[in-house]
Amino acid sequence: STYNRQDFRLVLGYRFPSGLQLTGSWRRETTRPGPAGLRLEGGRQRIARGMATLFGVGLRWEQLDHPLAPRRGLTLTVQAERGRKTRSARQVSSGDTLRVRERFRQDRIEAALRLFQPLAERLVLVGGGELALLHADRYDAADLYRLGGARSLRGYNEEQFVGHRTARLLAEIRYLLTPPTFIFGFLDLGYVATPPLPGTPSRADWHPGYGLGLQLQTGAGLLNLSYAL
C-alpha cells in the first residue's frame, strides 16, 4: 500500500583461484507510490515516483574450511555504486499543488565481514558486521536501508528501523555438534541514522540485541532459530 519497487540487475564477474571475485554491475530501480505513499506529509508527497540507474563495482573474498559451519576463515563482501535518479512528486507551494521533477546523484556503499576463529575443538568465535551507506542530494523513504529482524538486527521486529546510514556489529560463540548443526549465543549492536524526511526529523540511535540460537540440518534444508531480546 505504501510503494512498489522493481530492481533489475546485470552483473559480470571474474573469480580468481585464490577465492577473490571481482564484479561490475548495472542496475535499474523503479519506484511507484501506492495509496499510502501518495499522501501529502509536510506539504510533500510521502513517496515519489522514481527511476534510478546505477553502475557499480564489487569485491568478494571467501576462505572457509566448511561452507555452512566454518571453524576458521573469513568472508568479505564490498559493493560500491554510483548513478542518477529521477523523481517526480506532488508538492504544495503557496497554496497550490504542483508536480516537481528532479534529477540528482546517488552514491551507495554496502559491505559485510565475517571472521571465524576456533577457541577449542568444538567452540568457535564469530565476529564481524555489516555497513550500508547512502549519500544523495535528496532522500526518499523508499531508498533507505532497513534494519531489524532475524536476518539483520536480532531482537527487533522485521525492518523496524530505517535510515540512510546503517551498521551492525555482531559477536557469536558457537558450539558445533554435527556440522552444519550448532548452537550459539550472540550479541548484536545496530546503528541507524535517519535523514530529515517530511514529518520525520533526522536522528541517530544505537540498538543492542542478544540471545541464543540453533542452526539445524533438516530434510528441507537449513533451519536457523533464535530467541532474542
mmCIF file of N, CA and C in Angstrom, residues 33 89 110 129 141 180:
data_model
loop_
_atom_site.group_PDB
_atom_site.id
_atom_site.type_symbol
_atom_site.label_atom_id
_atom_site.label_comp_id
_atom_site.label_asym_id
_atom_site.label_seq_id
_atom_site.Cartn_x
_atom_site.Cartn_y
_atom_site.Cartn_z
ATOM 1 N N PRO A 33 4.617 4.880 -6.067
ATOM 2 C CA PRO A 33 3.884 5.000 -4.795
ATOM 3 C C PRO A 33 2.544 4.295 -4.856
ATOM 4 N N ALA A 89 7.126 14.121 -7.888
ATOM 5 C CA ALA A 89 6.210 14.066 -6.759
ATOM 6 C C ALA A 89 5.416 15.359 -6.666
ATOM 7 N N GLU A 110 27.914 -0.773 0.310
ATOM 8 C CA GLU A 110 27.452 -1.850 1.183
ATOM 9 C C GLU A 110 28.604 -2.814 1.402
ATOM 10 N N GLY A 129 30.388 -7.816 10.932
ATOM 11 C CA GLY A 129 29.344 -6.812 10.869
ATOM 12 C C GLY A 129 28.975 -6.469 9.449
ATOM 13 N N ALA A 141 11.912 7.900 1.255
ATOM 14 C CA ALA A 141 11.755 6.787 2.197
ATOM 15 C C ALA A 141 11.966 5.435 1.520
ATOM 16 N N PRO A 180 26.366 -29.382 9.589
ATOM 17 C CA PRO A 180 26.309 -27.949 9.888
ATOM 18 C C PRO A 180 25.435 -27.559 11.083
#
